PDB file of C-alpha atoms in Angstrom:
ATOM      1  CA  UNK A   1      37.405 -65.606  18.557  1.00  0.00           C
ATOM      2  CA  UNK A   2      38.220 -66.312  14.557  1.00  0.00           C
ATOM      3  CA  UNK A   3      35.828 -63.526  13.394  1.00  0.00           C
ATOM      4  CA  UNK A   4      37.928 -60.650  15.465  1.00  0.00           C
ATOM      5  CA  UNK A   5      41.025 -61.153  12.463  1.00  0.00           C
ATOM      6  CA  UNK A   6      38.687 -61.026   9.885  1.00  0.00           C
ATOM      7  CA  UNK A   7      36.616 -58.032  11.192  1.00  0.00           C
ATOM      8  CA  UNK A   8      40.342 -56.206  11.624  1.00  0.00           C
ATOM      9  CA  UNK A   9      41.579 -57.356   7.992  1.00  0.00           C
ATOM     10  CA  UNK A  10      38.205 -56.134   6.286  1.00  0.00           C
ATOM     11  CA  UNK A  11      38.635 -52.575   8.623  1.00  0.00           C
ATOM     12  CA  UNK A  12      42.386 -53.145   7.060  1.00  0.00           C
ATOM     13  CA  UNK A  13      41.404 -53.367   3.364  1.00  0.00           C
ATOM     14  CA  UNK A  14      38.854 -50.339   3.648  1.00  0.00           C
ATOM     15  CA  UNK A  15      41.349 -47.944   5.348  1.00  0.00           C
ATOM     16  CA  UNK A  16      43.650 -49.298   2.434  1.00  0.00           C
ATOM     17  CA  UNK A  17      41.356 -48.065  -0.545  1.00  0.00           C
ATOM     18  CA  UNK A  18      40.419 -44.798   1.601  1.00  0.00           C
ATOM     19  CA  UNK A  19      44.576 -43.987   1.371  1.00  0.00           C
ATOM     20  CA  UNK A  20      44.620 -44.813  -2.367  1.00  0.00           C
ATOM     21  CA  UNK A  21      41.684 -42.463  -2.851  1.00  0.00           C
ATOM     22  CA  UNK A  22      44.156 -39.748  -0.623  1.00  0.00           C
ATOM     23  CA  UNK A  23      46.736 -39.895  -2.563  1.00  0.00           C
ATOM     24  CA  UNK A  24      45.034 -39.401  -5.806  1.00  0.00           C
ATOM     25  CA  UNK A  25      43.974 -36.535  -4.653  1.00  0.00           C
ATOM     26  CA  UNK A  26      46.776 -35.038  -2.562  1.00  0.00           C
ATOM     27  CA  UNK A  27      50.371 -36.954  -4.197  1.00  0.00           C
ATOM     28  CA  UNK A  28      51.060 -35.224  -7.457  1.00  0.00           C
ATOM     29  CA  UNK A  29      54.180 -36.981  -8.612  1.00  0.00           C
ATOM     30  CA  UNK A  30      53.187 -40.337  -9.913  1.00  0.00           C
ATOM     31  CA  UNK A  31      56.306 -42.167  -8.855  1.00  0.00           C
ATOM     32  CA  UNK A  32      56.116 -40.897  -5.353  1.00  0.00           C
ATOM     33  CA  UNK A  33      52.608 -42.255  -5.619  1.00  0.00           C
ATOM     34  CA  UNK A  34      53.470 -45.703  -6.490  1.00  0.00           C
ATOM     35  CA  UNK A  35      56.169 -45.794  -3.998  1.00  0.00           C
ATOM     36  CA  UNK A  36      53.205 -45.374  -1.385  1.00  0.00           C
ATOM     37  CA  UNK A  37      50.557 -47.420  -2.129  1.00  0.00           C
ATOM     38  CA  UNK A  38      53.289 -50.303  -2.640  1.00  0.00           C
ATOM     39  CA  UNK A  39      54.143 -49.469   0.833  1.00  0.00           C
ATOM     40  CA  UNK A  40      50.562 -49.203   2.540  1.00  0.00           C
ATOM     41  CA  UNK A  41      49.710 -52.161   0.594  1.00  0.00           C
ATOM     42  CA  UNK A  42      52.029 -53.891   2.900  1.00  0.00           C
ATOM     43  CA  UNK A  43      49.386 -54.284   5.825  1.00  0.00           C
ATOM     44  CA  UNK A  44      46.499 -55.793   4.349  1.00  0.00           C
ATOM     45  CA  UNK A  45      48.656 -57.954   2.102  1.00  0.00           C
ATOM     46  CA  UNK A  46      50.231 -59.687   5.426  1.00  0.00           C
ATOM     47  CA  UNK A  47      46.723 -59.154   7.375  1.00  0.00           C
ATOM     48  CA  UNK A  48      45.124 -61.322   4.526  1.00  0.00           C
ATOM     49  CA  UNK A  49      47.971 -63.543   3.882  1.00  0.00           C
ATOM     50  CA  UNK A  50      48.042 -64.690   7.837  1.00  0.00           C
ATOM     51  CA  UNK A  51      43.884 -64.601   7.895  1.00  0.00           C
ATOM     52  CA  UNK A  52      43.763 -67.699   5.170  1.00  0.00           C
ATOM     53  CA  UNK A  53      46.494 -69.523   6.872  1.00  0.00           C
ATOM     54  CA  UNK A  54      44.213 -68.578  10.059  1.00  0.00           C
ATOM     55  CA  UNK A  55      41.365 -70.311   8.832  1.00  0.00           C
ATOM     56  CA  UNK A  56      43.286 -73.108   6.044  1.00  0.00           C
ATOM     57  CA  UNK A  57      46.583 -74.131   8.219  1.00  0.00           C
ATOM     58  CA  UNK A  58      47.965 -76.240   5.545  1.00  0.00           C
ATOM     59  CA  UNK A  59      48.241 -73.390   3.552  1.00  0.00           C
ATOM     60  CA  UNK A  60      50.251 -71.601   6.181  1.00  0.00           C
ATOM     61  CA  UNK A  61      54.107 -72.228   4.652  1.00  0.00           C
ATOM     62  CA  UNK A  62      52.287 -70.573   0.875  1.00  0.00           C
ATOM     63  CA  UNK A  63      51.182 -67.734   2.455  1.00  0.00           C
ATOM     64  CA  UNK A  64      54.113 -67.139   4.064  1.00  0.00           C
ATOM     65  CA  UNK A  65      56.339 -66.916   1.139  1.00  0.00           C
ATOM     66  CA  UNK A  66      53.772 -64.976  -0.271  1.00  0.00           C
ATOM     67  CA  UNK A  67      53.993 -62.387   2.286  1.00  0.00           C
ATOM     68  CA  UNK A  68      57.758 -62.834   2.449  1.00  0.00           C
ATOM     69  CA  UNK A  69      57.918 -61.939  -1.503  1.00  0.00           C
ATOM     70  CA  UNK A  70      55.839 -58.586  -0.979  1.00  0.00           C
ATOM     71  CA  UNK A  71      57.124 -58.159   1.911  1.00  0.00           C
ATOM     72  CA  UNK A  72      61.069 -57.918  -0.141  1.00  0.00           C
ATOM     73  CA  UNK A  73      59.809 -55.623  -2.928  1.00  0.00           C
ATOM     74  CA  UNK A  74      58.137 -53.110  -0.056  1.00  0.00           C
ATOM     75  CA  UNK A  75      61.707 -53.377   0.866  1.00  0.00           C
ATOM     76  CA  UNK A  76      63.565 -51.901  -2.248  1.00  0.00           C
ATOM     77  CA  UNK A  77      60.594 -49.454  -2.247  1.00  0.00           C
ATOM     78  CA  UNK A  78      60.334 -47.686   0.907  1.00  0.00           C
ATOM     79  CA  UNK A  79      64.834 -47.239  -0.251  1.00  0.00           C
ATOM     80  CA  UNK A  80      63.468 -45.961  -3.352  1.00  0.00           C
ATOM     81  CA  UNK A  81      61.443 -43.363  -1.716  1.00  0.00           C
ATOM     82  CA  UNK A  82      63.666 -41.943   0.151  1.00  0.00           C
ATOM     83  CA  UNK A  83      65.652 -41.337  -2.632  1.00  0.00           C
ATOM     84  CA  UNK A  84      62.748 -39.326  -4.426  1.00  0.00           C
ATOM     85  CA  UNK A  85      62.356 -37.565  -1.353  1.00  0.00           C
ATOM     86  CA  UNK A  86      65.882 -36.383  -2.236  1.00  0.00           C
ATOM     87  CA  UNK A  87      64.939 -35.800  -6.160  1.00  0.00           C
ATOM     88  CA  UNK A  88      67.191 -38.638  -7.426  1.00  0.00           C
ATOM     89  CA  UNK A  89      70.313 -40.300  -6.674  1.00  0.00           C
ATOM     90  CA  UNK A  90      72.300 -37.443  -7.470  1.00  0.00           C
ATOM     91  CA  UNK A  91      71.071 -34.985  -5.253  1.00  0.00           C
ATOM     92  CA  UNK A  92      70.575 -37.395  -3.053  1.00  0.00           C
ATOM     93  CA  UNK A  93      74.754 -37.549  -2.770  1.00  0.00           C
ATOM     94  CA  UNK A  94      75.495 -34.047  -3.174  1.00  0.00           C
ATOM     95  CA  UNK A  95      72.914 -33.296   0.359  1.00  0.00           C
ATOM     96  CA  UNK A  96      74.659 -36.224   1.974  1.00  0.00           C
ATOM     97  CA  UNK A  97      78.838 -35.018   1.275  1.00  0.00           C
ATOM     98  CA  UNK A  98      80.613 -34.663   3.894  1.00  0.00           C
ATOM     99  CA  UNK A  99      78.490 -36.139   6.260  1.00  0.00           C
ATOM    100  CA  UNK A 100      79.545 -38.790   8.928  1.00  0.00           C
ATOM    101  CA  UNK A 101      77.798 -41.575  10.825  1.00  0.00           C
ATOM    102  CA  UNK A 102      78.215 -43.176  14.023  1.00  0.00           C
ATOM    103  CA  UNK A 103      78.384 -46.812  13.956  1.00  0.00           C
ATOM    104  CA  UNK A 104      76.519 -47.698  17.028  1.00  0.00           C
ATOM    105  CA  UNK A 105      72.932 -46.725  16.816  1.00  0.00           C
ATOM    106  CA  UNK A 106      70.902 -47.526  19.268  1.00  0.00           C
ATOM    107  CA  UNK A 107      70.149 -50.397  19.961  1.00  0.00           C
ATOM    108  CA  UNK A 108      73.063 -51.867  17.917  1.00  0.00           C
ATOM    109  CA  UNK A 109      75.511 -50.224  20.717  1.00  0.00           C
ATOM    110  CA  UNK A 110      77.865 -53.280  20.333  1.00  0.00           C
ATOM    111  CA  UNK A 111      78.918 -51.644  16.949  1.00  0.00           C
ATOM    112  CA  UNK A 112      80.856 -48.918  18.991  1.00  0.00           C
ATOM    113  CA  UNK A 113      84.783 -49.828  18.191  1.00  0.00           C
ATOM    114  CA  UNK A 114      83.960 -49.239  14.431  1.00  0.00           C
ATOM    115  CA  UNK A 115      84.826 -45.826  12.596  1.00  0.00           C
ATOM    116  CA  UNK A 116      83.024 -43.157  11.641  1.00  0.00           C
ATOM    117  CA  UNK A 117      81.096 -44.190   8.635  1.00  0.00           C
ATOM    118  CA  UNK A 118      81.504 -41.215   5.707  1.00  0.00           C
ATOM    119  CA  UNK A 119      78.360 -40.604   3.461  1.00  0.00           C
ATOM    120  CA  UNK A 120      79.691 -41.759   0.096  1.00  0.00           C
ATOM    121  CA  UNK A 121      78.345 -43.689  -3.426  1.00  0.00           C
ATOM    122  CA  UNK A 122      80.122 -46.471  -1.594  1.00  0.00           C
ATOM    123  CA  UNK A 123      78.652 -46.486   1.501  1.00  0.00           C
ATOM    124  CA  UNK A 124      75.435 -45.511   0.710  1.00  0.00           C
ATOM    125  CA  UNK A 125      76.016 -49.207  -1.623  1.00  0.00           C
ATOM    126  CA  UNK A 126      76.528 -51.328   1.136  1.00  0.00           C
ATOM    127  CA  UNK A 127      74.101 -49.459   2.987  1.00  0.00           C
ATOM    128  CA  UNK A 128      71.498 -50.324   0.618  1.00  0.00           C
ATOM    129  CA  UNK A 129      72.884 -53.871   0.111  1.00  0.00           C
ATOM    130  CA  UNK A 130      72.709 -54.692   3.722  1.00  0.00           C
ATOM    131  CA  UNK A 131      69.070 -53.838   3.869  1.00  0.00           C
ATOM    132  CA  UNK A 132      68.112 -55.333   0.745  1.00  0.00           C
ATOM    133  CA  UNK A 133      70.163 -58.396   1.534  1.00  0.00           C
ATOM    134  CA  UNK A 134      67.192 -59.447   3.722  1.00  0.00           C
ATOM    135  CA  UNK A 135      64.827 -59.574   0.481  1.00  0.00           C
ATOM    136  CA  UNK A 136      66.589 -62.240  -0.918  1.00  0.00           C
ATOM    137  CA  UNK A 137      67.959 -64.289   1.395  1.00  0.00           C
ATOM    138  CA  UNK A 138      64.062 -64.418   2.983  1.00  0.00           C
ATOM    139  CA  UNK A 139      62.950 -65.069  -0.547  1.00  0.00           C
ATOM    140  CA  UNK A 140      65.092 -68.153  -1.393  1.00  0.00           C
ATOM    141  CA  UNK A 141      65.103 -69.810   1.952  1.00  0.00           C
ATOM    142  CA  UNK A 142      60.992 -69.731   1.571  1.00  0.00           C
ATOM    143  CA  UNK A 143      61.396 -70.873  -1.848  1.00  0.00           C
ATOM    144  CA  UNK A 144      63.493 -73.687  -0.799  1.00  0.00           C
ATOM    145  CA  UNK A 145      61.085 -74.889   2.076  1.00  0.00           C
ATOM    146  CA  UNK A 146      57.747 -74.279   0.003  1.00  0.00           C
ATOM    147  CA  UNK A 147      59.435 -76.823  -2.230  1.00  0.00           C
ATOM    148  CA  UNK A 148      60.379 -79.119   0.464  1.00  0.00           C
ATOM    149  CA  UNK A 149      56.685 -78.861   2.015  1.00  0.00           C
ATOM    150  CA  UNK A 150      55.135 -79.538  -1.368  1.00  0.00           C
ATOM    151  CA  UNK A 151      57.362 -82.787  -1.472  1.00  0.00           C
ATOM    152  CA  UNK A 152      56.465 -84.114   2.637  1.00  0.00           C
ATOM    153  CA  UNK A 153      60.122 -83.381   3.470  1.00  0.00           C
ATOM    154  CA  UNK A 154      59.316 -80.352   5.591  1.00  0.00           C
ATOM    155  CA  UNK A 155      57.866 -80.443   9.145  1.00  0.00           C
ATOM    156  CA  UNK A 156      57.087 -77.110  10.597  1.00  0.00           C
ATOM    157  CA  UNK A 157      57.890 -77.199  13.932  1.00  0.00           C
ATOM    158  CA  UNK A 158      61.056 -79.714  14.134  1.00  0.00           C
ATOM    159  CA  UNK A 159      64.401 -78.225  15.241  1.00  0.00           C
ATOM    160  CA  UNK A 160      66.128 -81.167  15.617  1.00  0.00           C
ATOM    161  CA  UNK A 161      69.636 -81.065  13.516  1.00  0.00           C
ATOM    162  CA  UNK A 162      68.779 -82.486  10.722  1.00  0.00           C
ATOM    163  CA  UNK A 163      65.789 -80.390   9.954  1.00  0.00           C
ATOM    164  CA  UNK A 164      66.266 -77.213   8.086  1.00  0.00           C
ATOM    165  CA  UNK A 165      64.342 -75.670  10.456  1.00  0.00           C
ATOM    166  CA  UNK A 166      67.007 -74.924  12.596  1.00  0.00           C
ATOM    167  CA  UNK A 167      69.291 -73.546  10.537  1.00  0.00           C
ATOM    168  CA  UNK A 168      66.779 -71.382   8.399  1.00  0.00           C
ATOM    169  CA  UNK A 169      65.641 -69.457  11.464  1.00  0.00           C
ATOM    170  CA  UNK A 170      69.237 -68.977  12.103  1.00  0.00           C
ATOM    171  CA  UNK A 171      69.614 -67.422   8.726  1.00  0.00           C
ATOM    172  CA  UNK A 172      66.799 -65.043   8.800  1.00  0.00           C
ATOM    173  CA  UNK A 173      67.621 -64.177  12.195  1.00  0.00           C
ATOM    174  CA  UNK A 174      71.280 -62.771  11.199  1.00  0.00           C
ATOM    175  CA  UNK A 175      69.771 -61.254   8.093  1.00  0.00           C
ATOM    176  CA  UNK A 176      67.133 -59.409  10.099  1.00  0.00           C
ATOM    177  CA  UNK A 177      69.738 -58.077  12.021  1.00  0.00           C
ATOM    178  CA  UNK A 178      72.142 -56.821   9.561  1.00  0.00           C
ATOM    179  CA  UNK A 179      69.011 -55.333   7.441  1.00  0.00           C
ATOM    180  CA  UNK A 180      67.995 -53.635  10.717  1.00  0.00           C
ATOM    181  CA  UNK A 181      71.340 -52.203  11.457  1.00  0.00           C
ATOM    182  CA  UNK A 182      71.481 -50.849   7.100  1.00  0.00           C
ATOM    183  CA  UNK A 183      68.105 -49.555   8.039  1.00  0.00           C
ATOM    184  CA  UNK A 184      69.643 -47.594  10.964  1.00  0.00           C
ATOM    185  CA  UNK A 185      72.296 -46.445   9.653  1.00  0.00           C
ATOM    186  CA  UNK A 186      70.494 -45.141   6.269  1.00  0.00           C
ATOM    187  CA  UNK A 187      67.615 -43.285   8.917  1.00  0.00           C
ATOM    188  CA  UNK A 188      70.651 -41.395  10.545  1.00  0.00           C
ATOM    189  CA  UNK A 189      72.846 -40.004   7.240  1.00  0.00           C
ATOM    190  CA  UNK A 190      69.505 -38.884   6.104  1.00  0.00           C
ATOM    191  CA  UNK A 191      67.383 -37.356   9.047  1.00  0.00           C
ATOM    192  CA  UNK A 192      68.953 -34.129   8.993  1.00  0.00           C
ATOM    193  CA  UNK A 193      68.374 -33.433   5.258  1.00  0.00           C
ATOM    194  CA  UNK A 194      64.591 -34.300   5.099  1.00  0.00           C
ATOM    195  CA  UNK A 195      62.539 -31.879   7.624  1.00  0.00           C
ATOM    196  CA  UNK A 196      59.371 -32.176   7.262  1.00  0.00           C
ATOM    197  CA  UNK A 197      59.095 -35.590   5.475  1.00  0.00           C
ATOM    198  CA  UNK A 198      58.189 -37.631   9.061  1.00  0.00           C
ATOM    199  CA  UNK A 199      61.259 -39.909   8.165  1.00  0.00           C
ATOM    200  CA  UNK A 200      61.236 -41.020  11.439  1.00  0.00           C
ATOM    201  CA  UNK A 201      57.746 -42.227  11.782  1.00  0.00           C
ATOM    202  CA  UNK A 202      58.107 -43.900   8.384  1.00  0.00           C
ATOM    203  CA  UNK A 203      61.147 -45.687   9.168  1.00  0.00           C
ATOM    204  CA  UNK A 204      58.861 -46.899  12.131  1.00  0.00           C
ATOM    205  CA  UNK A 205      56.581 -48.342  10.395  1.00  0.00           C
ATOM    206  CA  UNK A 206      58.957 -50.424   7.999  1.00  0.00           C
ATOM    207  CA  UNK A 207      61.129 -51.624  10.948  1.00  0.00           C
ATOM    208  CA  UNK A 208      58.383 -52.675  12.977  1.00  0.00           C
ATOM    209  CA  UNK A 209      57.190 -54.995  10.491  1.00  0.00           C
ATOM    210  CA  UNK A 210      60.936 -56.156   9.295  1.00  0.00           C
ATOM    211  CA  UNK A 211      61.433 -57.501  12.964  1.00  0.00           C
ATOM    212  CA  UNK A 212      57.921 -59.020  13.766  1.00  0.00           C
ATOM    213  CA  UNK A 213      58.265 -60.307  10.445  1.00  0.00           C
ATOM    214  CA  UNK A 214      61.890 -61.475  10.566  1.00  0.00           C
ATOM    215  CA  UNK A 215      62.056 -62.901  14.080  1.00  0.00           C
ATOM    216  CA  UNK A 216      58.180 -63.653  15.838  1.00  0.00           C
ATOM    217  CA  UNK A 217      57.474 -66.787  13.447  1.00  0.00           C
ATOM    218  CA  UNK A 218      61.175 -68.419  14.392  1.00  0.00           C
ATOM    219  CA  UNK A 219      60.682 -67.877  18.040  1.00  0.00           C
ATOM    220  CA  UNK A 220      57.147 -69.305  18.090  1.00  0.00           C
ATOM    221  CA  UNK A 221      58.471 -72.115  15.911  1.00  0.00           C
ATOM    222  CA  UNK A 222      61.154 -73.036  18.386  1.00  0.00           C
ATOM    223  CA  UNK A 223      58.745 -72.332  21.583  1.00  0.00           C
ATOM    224  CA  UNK A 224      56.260 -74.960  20.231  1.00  0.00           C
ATOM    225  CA  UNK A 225      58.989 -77.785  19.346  1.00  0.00           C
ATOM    226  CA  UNK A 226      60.131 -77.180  23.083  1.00  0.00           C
ATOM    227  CA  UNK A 227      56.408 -77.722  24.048  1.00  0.00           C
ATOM    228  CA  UNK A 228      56.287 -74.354  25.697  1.00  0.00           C
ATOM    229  CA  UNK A 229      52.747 -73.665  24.094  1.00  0.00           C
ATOM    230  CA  UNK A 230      50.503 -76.625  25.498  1.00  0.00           C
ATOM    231  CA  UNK A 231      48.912 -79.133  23.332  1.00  0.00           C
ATOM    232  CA  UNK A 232      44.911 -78.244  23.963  1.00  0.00           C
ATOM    233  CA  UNK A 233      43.095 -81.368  21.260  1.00  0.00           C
ATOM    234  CA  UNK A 234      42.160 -81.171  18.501  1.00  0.00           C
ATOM    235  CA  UNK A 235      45.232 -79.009  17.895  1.00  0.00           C
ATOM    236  CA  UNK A 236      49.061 -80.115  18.001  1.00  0.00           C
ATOM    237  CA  UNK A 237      51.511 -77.718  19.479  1.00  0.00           C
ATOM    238  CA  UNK A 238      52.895 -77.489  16.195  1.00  0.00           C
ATOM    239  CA  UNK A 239      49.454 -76.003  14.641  1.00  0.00           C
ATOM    240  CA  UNK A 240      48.974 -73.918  17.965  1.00  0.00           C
ATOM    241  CA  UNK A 241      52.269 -71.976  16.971  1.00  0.00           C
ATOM    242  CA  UNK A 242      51.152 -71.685  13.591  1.00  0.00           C
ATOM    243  CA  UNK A 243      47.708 -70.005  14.731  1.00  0.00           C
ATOM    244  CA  UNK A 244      49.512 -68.053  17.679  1.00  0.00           C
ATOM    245  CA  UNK A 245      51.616 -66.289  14.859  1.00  0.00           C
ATOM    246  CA  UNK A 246      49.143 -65.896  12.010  1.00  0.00           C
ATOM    247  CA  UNK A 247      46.234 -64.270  14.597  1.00  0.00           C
ATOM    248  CA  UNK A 248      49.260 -62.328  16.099  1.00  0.00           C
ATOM    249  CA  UNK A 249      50.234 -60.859  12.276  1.00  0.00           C
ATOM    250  CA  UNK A 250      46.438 -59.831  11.903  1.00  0.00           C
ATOM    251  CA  UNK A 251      46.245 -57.997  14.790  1.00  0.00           C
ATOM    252  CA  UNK A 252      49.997 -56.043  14.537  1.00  0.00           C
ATOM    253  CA  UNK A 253      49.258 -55.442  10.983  1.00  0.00           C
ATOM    254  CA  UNK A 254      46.229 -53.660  11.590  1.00  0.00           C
ATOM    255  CA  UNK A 255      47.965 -51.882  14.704  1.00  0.00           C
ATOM    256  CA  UNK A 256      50.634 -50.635  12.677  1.00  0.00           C
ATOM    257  CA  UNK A 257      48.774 -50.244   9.400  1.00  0.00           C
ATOM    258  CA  UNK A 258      46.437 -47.497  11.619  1.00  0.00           C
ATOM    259  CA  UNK A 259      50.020 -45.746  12.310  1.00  0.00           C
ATOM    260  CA  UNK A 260      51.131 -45.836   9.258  1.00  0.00           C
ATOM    261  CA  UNK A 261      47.445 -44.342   7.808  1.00  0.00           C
ATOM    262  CA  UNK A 262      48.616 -41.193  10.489  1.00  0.00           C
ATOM    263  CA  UNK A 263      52.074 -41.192   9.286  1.00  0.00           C
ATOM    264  CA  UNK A 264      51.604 -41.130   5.286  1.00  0.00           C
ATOM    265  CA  UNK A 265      49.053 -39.071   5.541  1.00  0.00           C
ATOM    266  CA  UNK A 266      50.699 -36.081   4.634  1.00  0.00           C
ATOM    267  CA  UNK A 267      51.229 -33.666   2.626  1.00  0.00           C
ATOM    268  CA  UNK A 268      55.199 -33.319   1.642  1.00  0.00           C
ATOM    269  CA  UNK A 269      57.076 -30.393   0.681  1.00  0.00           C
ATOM    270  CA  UNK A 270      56.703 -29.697  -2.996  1.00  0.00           C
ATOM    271  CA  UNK A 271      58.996 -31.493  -5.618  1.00  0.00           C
ATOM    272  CA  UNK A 272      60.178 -28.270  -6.063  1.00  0.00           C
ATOM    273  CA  UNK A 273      61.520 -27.658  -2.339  1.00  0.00           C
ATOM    274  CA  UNK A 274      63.114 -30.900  -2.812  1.00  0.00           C
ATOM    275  CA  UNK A 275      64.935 -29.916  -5.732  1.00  0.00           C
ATOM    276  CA  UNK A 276      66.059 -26.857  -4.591  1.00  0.00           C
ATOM    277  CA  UNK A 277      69.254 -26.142  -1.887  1.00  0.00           C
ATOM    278  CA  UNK A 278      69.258 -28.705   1.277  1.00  0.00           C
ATOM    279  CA  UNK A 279      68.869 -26.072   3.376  1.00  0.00           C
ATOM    280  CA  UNK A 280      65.930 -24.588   1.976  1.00  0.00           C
ATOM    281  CA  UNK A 281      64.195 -28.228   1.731  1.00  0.00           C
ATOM    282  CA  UNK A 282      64.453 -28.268   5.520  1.00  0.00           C
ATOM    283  CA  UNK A 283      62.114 -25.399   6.456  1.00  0.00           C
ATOM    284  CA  UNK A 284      59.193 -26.581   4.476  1.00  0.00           C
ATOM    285  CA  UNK A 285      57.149 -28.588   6.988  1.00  0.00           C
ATOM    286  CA  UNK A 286      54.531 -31.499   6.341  1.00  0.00           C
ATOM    287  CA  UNK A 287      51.108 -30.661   6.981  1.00  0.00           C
ATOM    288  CA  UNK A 288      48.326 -32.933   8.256  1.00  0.00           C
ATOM    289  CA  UNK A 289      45.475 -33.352   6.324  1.00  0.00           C
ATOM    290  CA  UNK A 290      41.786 -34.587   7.361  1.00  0.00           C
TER     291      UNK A 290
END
């Protein structure tokens, strides 16, 4: 049953070097380039991260912040991208004037008695803040625990109230939901402008990891301190979650990582449609390549 995440992560890492070897040939722009391969890197970094706290538990709360840490800078990078999908910051702006937002994307529907949101350098701020908020509050918190585990003061698994357990998975919880909702928000002011990009089946791939990422481990934690997961010797419940999650990130990682081979796997208008008029940008269409 332990050999099916490590066949997946090794299929992982070879679909990872066949995309690098794509976009060499295919992605012109260097920049744009990077921005990718930081991106597809995501998958097998996770896949491998939750494959050696698979088979070496103990070194479960490491990998984590390992994965948390790349997992931050994919983050700022997939923003970045967008942006060079735009050709820069200020283009980026002068597609965007004018344009309004509603508040209440689905399924954040709660956020319906707010205004209008107006595409500005200040909005487009704290739009970018509240997803990158997520990087380092993520970052710190598994900073702080890593320490605490190094020094036997940490017990994965204990929600009791005076375990930081608790209130961490509170934390990340909120912050997953307010970097969700930036995410949202930033997908719809810039949808319209970037035809034939597959913006939403990028976006896709980034949120789907933000909330598995951002919520599965917390809710795993606090179903195996309420002995929901049965205690099956030579395993604690506590170890069981751990397992449960890691095998889980393996297998969703190379699920999604599969999707997101299909979805970057394109060809983009040229640099120079982006740089030309919005409108003309939008009739150039992505093609699929072999």
């Amino acid at each position: 049953l332990f050999l099916i995440p490590a066949g997946l992560a090794v299929v992982l890492l070879g679909v990872f070097l066949e995309e690098v070897g794509f976009l060499l040939r295919h992605i012109s722009s260097s920049r744009r380039r990077r921005f990718y391969l930081w991106i597809l890197g995501l998958y097998p970094v996770l896949a491998l991260t939750s494959l050696i706290a698979l088979y070496v538990p103990r070194s479960s709360s490491l990998c984590n912040f390992v994965a948390a840490l790349y997992h931050s800078v994919t983050l700022f990078k997939f923003m970045g991208l967008i942006t060079d999908f735009f050709g820069g910051k200020a283009r980026m702006m002068a597609a965007l004037a004018g344009q309004q937002v509603s508040p209440d994307p689905f399924p954040c529907c709660c956020c319906c008695c707010l205004p209008m949101v107006a595409i500005s350098r200040s909005s487009r701020a704290w739009m970018m803040a509240a997803v990158l908020q997520l990087s380092v509050v993520r970052t710190i918190l598994f900073f702080v625990l890593l320490v605490l585990w190094a020094d036997e003061k940490y017990d994965y698994g204990d929600v009791d109230s005076v375990n930081p357990n608790l209130y961490v998975n509170a934390i990340v919880g909120a912050s997953t939901f307010v970097s969700f909702y930036g995410y949202l928000l930033f997908y719809k002011a810039t949808k319209s402008s970037l035809h034939g990009y597959g913006l939403r089946a990028k976006f896709i791939c980034i949120i789907l990891v933000l909330v598995l990422c951002g919520l599965q481990s917390g809710i795993l934690e606090t179903m195996g301190a309420l002995e929901v997961i049965p205690c099956i010797p030579p395993l604690s419940v506590v170890t069981r979650a751990q397992l449960i999650y890691h095998y889980c990130v393996v297998v969703e990682m190379f699920c999604i990582g599969l999707y997101a081979r299909h979805t970057f796997r394109k060809v983009e208008p040229p640099l120079e449609a982006a740089e030309g008029p919005p409108r003309m940008c939008r009739a150039d269409k992505a093609v699929q390549t072999d």
